Coordinates of C-alpha atoms (C1' of nucleotides) in Angstrom, one line a residue:
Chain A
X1 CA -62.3 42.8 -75.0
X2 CA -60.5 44.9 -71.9
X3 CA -57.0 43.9 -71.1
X4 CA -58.5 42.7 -68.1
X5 CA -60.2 40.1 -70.5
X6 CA -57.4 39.3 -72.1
X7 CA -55.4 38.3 -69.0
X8 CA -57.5 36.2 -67.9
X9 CA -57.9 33.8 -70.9
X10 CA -54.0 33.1 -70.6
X11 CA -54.8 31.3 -67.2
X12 CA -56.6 29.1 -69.8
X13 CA -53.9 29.0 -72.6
X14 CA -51.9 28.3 -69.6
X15 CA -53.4 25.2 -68.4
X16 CA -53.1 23.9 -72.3
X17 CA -49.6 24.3 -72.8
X18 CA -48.9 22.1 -69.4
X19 CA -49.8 19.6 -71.3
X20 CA -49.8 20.2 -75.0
X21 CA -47.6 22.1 -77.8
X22 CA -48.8 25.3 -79.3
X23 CA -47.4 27.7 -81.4
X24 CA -46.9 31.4 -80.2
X25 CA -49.9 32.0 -83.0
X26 CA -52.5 29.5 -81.7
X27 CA -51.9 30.8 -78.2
X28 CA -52.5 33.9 -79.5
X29 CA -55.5 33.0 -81.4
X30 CA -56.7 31.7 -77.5
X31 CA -55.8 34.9 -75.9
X32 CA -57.7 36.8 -78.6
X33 CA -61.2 34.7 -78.1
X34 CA -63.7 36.8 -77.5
X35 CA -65.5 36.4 -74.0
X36 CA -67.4 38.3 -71.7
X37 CA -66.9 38.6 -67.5
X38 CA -69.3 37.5 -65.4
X39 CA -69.8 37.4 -61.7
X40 CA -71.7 34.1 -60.2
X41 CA -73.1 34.2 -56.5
X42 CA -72.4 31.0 -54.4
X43 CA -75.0 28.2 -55.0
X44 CA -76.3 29.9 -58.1
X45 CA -76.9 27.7 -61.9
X46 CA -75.4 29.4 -64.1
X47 CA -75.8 26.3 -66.9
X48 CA -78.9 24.1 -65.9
X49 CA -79.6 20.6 -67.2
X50 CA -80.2 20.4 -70.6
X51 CA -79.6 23.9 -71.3
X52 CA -78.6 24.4 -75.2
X53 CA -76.0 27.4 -74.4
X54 CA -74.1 29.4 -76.5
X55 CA -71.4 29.8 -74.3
X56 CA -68.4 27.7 -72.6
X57 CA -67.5 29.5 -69.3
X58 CA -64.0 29.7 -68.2
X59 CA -63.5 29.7 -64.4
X60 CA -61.5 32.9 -63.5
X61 CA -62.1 32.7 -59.5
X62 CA -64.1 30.4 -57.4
X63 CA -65.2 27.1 -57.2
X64 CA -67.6 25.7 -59.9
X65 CA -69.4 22.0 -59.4
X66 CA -71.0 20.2 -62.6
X67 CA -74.2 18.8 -60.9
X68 CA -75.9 15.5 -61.7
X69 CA -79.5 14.3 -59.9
X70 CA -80.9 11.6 -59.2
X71 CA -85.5 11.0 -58.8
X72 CA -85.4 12.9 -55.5
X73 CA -83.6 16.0 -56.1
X74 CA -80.4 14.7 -54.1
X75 CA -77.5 16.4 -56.4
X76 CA -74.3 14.3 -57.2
X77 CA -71.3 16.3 -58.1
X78 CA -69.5 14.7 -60.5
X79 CA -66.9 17.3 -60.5
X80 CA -65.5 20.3 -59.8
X81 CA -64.0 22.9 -61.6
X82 CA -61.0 25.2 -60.4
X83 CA -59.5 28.4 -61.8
X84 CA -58.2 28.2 -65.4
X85 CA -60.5 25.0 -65.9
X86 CA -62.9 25.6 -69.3
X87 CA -65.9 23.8 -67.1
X88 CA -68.2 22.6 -70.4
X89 CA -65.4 22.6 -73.2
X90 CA -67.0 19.3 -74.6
X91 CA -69.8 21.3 -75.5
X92 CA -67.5 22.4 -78.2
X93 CA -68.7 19.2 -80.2
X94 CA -72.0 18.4 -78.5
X95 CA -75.0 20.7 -78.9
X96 CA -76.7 19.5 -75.6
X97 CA -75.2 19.5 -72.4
X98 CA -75.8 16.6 -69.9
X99 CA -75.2 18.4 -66.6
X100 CA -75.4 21.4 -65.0
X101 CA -73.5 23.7 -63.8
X102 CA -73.8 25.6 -60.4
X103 CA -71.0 28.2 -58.8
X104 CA -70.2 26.5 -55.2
X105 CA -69.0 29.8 -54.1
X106 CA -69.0 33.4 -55.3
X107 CA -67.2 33.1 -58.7
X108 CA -66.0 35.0 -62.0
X109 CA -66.5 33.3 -65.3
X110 CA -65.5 34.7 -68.8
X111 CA -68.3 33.3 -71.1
X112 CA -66.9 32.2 -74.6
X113 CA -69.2 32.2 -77.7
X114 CA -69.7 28.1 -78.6
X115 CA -69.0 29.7 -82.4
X116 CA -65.8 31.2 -81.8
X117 CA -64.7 28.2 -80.4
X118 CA -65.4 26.2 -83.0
X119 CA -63.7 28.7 -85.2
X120 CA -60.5 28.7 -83.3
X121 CA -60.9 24.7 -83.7
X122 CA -61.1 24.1 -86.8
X123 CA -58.9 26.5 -88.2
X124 CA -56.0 25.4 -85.9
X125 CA -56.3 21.9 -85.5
X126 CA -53.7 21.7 -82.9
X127 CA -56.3 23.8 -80.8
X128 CA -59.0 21.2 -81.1
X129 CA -56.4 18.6 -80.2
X130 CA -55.0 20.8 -77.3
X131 CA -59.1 21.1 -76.1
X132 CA -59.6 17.2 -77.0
X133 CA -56.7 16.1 -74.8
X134 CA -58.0 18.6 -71.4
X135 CA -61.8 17.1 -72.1
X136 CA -59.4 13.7 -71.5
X137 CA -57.9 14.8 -68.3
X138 CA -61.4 15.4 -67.4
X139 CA -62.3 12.5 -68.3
X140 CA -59.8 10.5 -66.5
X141 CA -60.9 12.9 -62.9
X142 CA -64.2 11.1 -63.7
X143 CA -62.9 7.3 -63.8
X144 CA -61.1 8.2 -60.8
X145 CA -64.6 9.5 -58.7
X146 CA -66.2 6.7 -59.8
X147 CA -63.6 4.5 -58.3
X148 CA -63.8 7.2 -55.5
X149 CA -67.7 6.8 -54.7
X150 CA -68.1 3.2 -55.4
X151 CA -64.9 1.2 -53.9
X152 CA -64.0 4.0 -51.3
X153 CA -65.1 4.2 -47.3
X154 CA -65.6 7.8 -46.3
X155 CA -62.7 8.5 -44.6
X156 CA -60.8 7.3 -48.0
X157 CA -63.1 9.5 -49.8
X158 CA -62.9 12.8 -48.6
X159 CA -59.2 12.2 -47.8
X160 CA -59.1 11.2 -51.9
X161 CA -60.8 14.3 -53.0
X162 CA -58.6 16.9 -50.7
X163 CA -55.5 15.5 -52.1
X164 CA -57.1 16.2 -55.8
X165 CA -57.5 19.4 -55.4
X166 CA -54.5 20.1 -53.0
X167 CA -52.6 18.7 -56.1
X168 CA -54.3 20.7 -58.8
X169 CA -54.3 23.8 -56.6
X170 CA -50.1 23.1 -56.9
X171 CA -49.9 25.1 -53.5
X172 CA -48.0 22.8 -51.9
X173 CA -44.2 22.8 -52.2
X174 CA -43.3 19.3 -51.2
X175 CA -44.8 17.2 -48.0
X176 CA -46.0 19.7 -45.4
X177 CA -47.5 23.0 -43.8
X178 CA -49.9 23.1 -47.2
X179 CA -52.9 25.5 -47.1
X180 CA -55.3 26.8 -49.7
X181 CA -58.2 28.1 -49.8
X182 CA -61.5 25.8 -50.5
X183 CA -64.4 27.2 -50.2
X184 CA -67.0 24.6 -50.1
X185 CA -69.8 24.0 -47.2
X186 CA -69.8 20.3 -46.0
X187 CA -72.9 20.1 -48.2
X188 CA -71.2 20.6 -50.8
X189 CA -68.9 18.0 -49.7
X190 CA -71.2 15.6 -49.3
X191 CA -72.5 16.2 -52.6
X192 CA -69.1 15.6 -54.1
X193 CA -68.7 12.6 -52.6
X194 CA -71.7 10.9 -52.3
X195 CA -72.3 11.0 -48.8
X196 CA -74.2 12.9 -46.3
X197 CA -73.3 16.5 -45.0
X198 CA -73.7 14.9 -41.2
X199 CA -71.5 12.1 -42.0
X200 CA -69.1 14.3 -43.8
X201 CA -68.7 16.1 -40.7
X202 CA -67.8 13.4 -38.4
X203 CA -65.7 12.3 -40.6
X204 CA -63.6 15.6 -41.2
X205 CA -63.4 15.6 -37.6
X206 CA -61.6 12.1 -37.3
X207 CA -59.0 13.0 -40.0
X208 CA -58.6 16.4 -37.8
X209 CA -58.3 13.9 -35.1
X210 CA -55.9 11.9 -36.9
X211 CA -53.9 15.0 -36.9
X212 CA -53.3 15.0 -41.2
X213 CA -55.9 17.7 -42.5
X214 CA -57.6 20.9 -41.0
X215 CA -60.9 22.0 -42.8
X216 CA -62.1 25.1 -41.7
X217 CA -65.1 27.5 -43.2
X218 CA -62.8 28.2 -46.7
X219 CA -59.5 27.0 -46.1
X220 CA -58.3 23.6 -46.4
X221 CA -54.7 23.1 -44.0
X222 CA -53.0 19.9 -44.5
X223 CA -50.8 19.3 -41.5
X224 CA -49.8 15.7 -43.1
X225 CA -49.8 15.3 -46.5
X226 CA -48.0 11.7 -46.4
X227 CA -50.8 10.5 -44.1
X228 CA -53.4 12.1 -46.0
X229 CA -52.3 10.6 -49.6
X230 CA -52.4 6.9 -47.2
X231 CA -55.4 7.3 -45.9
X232 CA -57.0 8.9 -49.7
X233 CA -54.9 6.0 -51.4
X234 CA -53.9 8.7 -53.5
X235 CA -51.6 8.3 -56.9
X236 CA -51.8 12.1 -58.6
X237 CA -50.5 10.3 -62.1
X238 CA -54.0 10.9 -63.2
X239 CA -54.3 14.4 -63.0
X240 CA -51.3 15.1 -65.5
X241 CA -50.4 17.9 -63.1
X242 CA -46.8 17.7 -64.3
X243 CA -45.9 16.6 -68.0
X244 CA -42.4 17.7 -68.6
X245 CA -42.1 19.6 -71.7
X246 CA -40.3 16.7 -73.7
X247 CA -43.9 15.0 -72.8
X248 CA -46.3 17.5 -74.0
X249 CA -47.9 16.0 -77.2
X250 CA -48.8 17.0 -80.3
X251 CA -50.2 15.3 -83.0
X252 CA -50.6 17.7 -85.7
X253 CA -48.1 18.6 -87.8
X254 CA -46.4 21.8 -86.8
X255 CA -45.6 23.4 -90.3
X256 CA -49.4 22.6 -91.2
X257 CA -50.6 24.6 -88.4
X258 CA -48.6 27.1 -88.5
X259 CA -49.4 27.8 -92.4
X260 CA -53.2 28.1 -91.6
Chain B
X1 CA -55.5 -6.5 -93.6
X2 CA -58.2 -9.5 -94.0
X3 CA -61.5 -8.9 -95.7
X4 CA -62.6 -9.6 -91.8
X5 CA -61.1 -6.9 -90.1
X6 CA -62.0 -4.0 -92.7
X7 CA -65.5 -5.5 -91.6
X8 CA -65.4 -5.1 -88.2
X9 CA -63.4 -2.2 -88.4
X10 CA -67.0 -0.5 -90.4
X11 CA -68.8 -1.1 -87.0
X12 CA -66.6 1.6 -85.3
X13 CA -67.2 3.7 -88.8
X14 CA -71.0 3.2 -87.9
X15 CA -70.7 4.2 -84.4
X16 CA -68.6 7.4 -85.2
X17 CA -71.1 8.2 -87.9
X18 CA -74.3 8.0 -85.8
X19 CA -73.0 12.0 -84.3
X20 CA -70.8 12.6 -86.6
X21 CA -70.6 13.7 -90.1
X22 CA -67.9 12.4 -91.9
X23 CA -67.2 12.4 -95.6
X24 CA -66.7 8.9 -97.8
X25 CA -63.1 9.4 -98.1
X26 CA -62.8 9.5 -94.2
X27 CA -64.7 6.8 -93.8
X28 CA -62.3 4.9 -96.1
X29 CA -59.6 5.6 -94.1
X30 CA -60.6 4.8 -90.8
X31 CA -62.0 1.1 -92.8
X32 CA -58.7 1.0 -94.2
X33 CA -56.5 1.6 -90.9
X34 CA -54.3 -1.6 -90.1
X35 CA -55.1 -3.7 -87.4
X36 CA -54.5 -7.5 -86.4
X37 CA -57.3 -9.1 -84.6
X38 CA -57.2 -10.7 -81.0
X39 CA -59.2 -13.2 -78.7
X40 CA -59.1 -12.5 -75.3
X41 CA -60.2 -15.3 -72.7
X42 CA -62.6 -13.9 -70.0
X43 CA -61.9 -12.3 -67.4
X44 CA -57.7 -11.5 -68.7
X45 CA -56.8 -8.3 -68.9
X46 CA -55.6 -7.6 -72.1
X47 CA -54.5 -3.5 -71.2
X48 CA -52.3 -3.1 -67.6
X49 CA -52.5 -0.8 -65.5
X50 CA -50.3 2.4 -65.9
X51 CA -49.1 0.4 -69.5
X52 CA -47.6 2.5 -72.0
X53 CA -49.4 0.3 -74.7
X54 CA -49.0 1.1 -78.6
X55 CA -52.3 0.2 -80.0
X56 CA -56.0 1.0 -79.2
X57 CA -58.7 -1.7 -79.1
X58 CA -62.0 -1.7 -81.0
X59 CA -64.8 -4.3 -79.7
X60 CA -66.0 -6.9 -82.1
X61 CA -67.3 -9.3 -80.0
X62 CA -67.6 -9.5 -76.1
X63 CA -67.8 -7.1 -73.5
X64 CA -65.1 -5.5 -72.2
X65 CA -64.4 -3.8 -68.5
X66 CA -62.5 -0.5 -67.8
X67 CA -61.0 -0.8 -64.4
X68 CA -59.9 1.6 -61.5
X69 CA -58.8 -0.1 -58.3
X70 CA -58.5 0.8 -54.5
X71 CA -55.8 -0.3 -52.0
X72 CA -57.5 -3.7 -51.1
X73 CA -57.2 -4.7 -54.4
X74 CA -60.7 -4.2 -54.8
X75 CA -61.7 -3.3 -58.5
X76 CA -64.0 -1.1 -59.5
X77 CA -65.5 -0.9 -63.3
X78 CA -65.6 2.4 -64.7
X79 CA -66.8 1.8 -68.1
X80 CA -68.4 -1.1 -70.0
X81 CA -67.6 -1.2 -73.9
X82 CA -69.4 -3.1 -75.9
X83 CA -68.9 -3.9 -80.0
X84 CA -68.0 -1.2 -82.1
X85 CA -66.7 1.0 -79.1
X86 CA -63.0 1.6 -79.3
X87 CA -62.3 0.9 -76.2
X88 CA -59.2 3.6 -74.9
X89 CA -59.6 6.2 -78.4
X90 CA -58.4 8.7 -75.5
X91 CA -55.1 7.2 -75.7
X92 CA -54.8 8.6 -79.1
X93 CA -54.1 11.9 -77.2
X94 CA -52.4 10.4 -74.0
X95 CA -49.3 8.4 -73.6
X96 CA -50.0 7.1 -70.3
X97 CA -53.1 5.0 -69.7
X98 CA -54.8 5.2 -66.4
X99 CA -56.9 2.2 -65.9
X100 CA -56.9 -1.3 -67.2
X101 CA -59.1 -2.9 -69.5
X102 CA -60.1 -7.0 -69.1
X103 CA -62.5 -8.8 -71.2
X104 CA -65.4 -9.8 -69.3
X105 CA -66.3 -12.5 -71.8
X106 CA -64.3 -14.0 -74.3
X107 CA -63.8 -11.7 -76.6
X108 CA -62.6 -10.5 -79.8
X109 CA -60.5 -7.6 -80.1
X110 CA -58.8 -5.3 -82.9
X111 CA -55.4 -3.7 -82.0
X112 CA -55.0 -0.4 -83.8
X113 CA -51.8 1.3 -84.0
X114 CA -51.7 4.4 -82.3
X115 CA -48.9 5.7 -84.9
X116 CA -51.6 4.9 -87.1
X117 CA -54.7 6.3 -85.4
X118 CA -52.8 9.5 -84.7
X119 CA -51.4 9.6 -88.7
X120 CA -55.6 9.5 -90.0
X121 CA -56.7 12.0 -87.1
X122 CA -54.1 14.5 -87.6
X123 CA -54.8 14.2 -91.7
X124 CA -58.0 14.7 -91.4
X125 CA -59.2 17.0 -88.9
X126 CA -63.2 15.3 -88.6
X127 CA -61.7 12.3 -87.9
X128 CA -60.2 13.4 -85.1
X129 CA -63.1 15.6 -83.9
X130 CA -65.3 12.7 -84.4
X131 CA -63.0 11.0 -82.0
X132 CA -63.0 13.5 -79.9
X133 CA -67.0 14.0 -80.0
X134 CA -67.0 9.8 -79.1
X135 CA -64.9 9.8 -76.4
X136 CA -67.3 13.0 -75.1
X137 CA -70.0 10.5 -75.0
X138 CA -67.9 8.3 -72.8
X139 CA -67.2 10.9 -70.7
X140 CA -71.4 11.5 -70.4
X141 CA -71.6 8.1 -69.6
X142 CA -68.7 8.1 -66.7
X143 CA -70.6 11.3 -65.7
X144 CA -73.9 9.2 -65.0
X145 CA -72.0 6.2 -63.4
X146 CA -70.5 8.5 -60.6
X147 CA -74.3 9.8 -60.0
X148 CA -75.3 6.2 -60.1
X149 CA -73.2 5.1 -58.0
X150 CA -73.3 7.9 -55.4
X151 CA -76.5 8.5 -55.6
X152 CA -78.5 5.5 -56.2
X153 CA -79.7 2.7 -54.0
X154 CA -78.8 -1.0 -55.1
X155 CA -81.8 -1.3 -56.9
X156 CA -81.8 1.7 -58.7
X157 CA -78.4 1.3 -59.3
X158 CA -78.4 -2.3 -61.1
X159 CA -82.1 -1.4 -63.2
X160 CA -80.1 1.9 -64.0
X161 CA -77.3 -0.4 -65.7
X162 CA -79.4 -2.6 -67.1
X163 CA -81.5 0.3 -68.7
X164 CA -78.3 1.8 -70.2
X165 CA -77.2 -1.3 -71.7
X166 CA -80.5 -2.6 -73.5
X167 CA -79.9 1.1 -75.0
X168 CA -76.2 0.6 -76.5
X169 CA -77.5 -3.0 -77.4
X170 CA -80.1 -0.9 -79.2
X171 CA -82.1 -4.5 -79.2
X172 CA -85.3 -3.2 -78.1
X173 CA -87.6 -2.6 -80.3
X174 CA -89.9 -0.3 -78.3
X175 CA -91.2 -1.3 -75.3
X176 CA -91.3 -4.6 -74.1
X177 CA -90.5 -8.4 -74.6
X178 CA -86.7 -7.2 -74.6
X179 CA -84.1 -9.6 -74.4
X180 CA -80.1 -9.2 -74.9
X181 CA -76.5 -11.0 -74.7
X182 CA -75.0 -9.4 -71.6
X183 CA -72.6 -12.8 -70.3
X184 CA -71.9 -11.0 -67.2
X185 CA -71.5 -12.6 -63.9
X186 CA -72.9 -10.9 -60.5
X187 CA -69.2 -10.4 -59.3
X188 CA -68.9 -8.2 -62.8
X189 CA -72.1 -6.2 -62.0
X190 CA -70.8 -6.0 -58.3
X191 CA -67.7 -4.2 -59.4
X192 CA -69.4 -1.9 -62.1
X193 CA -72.4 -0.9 -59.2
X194 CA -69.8 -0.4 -56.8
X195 CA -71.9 -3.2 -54.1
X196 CA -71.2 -6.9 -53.6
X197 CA -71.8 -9.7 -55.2
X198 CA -74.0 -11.0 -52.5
X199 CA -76.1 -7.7 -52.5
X200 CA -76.5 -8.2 -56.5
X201 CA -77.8 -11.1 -56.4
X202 CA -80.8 -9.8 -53.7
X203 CA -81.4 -7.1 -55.6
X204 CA -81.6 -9.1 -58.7
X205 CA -83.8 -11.4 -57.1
X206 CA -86.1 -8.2 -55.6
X207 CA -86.2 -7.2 -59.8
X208 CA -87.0 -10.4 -60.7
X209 CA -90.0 -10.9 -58.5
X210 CA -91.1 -7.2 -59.1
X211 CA -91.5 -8.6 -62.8
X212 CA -89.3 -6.2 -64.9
X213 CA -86.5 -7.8 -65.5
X214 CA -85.0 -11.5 -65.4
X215 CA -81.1 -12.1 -65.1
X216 CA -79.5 -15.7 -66.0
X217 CA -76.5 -16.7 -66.5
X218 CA -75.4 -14.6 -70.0
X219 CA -79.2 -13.2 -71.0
X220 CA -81.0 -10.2 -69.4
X221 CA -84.4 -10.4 -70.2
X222 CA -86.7 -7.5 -69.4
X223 CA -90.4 -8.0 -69.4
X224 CA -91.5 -4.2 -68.4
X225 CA -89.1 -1.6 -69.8
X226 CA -91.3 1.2 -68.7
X227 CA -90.7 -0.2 -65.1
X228 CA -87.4 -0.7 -65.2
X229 CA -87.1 2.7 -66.7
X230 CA -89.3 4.4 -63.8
X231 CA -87.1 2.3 -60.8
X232 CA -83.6 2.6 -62.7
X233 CA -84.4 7.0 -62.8
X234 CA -83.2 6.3 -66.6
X235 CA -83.1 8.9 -68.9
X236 CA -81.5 8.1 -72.4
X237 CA -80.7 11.2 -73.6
X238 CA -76.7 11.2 -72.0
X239 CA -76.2 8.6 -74.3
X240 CA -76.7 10.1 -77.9
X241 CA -77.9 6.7 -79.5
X242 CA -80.7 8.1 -81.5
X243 CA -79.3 11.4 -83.1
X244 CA -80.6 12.5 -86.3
X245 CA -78.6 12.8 -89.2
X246 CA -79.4 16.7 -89.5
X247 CA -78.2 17.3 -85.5
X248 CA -75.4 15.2 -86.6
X249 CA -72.3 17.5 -85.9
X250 CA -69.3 18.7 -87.9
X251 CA -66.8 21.8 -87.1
X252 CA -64.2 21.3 -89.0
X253 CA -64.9 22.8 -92.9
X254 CA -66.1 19.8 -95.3
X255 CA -63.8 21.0 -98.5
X256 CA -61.1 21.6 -96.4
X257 CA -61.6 17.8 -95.3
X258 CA -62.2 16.7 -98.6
X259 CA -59.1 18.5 -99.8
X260 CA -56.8 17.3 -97.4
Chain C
dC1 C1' -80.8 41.7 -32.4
dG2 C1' -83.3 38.6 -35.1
dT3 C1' -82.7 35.5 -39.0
dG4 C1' -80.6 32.3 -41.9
dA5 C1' -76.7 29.5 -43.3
dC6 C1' -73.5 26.4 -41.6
dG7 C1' -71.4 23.4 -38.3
dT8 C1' -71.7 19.9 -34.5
dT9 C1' -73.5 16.2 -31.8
dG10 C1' -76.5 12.3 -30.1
dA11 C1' -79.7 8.5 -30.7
dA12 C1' -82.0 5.3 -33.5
dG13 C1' -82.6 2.8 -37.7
dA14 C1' -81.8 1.1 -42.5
dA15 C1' -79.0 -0.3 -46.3
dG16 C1' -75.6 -2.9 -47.4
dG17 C1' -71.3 -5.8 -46.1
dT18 C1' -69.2 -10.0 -44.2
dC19 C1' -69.0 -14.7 -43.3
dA20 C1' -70.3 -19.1 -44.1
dA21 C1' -72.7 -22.7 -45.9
dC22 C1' -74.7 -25.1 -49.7
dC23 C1' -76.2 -26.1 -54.7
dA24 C1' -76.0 -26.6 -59.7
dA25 C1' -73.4 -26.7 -63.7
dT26 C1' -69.2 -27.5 -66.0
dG27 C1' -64.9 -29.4 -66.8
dT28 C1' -61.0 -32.7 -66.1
dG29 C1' -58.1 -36.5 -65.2
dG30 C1' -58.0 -41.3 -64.1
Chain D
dC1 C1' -68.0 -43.3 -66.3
dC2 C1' -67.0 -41.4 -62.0
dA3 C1' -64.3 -38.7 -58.3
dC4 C1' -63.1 -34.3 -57.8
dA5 C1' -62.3 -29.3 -58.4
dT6 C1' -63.8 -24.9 -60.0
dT7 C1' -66.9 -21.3 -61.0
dG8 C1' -71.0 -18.9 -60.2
dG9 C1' -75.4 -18.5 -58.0
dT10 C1' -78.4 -18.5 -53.6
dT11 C1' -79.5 -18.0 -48.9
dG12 C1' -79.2 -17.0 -43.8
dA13 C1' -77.3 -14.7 -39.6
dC14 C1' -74.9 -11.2 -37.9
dC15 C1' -72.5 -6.8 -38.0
dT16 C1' -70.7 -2.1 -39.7
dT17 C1' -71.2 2.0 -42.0
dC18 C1' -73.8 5.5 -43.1
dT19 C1' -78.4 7.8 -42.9
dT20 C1' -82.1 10.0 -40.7
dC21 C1' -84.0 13.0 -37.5
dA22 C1' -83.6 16.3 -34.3
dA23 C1' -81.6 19.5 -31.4
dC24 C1' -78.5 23.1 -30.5
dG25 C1' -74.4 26.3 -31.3
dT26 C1' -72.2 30.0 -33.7
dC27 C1' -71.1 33.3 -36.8
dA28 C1' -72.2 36.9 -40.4
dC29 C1' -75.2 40.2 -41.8
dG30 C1' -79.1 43.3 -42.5

DNA sequence: CGTGACGTTGAAGAAGGTCAACCAATGTGG
DNA sequence: CCACATTGGTTGACCTTCTTCAACGTCACG
């Protein structure tokens, strides 16, 4: 593994530790995973449905979607996966994956070996917990799109979803002047939220009329972020964004863990 | 512990064990975990949202609702669990729940001790994978509501639902003459398909007269699965229901297990 | 300088929502 | 045993939201 490698796996340990407590020798054991770079052109598969893989892809840069279809080809993101997100970690415990798994813009993955994985998880069984409680936050990100698609009017929902990942790009400091990149077409919006690309543009046009969010090409510039969290009926408590360090749990017995 | 709840208590044992492989000793211990049984009235919730709640619920009778909500007050179901599910396992690894769960139809209920749940998971490191592996299986299942639901027209929608069900019911012998407990009102089914109740009960009525399936009052009957396979897009495979004992999964070493 | 991907806009139409009425079944208190 | 209320299902008329289809603009890139 190059250093570069190496570096970029702590982006991953990183995101564990916000929410759960590992010893300086189970981080390590993270860090030390091996896994091989990759580079993912925009609107390429890189996991397709029902793919048995051998590999869980960490998202180094980019924008990754986990795809879902229905009888006529019309994809349904169900979500999306940032920069120090594993994007199929529950394939730890399940042989066949459910979804696929397309890069939404040019993106660089670190593949890592299913069986190292499950090494790393059974012989630290903090780790498994660690992995077990991000599937969770996943899984919660889910219930939340559901709610999203199903109870939501467009404007709500693509105000909803910008807030998401405004909040887990933590770019923004406190309320205003927030910017960051996104680099998804409206297609892809539309396909994230369950709409259609035309009506996705008119309706990014009346939130730009309503003066709280700018979307252009790949940047994303929230000129309201209290009106935008209104109109998105946003609450980020799901996203466990920030669980203070008394919070971070751990179920596992330290002393046990640290003896393996 | 009653004779009665070690009993029921086996049902979650028997769902864990379906994709898991766990040894007789772990199997006791989940079967001897404490718990104190509960009715719940219809349509109560019996979890709040945003509760900090110290036990987890296993199904023994009934059907239960996982609930996200929007401003209006409007609810949206995320998840149906059914007998032997354990309804929020997830909260085994997370303090703070995110949605509320309400019994749909009277139902019966076993409150586990998280102290407890976390004590057996953290002892034996299957148990808590095969939790972990369960609530993946959830998370599939949350995966294919979002596409259902952003995706799907009414009537694809509601035969979807009704196709997933009659597969956790598992009361279907092969094909047809299929008929199952599902004491669900239209208003439930409205707020699980994301539609109103009103629409439900047309597109019920455009299912009934299209001969596949027959709602009333608590009993779905379906009269052409193969139908109501081909209009619900319903593939079974997100579900894991049927997985053979030799795909049956297990990461964590067996003596280590056994030794623990 | 053509070609393709993406964004923008208008006009027409369909799917589903809203509102309102009514019915059947069930339960409850007098 | 009956008046009455409640809950859930059914149906019709009308309206809103979003889709569909189609055209055109614009920018990047070979």
């Amino acid at each position: 593994m190059s250093r570069f490698d190496v570096h970029n796996l702590q982006g991953f340990v990183d995101r564990l530790t916000g929410r759960s407590l590992l010893s300086a020798e189970e981080q390590q054991a993270i860090v030390n995973l091996p896994s091989q770079t990759a580079q993912v052109p925009a609107n390429r598969d890189f996991v397709s449905l029902d793919e048995v893989t051998e590999h869980a892809c960490v998202i180094v840069e980019g924008v990754v979607g986990r795809f879902g279809q229905n009888s006529n080809g019309e994809r349904q993101i169900t979500t999306l996966h940032i920069a120090g997100d594993m994007a199929n970690l529950q394939s730890v415990v399940q042989t066949k994956g459910t979804s696929a798994l397309q890069a939404l813009s040019t993106s660089t993955i670190l593949r890592v070996p299913h069986v190292a994985l499950r090494a790393v998880a059974a012989r630290f069984p903090a780790i498994a917990e660690a992995f077990w409680r991000d599937c969770m936050v996943d899984a919660g990100i889910l219930s939340q799109w559901v709610v999203n698609v199903g109870r939501r009017d467009a404007k709500t929902r693509i105000a909803h979803l910008l807030c998401e990942m405004a909040v887990r790009y933590k770019e923004h400091g406190q309320a205003r002047a927030m910017l960051f990149q996104f680099p998804l077409t409206q297609n892809h919006l539309a396909d994230a939220t369950g709409l259609t690309s035309v009506h996705v543009n008119r309706t990014l046009k009346a939130l730009r009329e309503d003066g709280v969010v700018f979307c252009s090409g790949r940047v994303v510039h929230i000129l309201d972020w209290d009106g935008l969290v209104r109109i998105g009926e946003f609450d980020a408590d799901y996203l466990q964004t920030d669980v203070k360090p008394s919070e971070r749990m751990r179920i596992v017995e330290t002393s046990r863990a640290a003896a393996a």
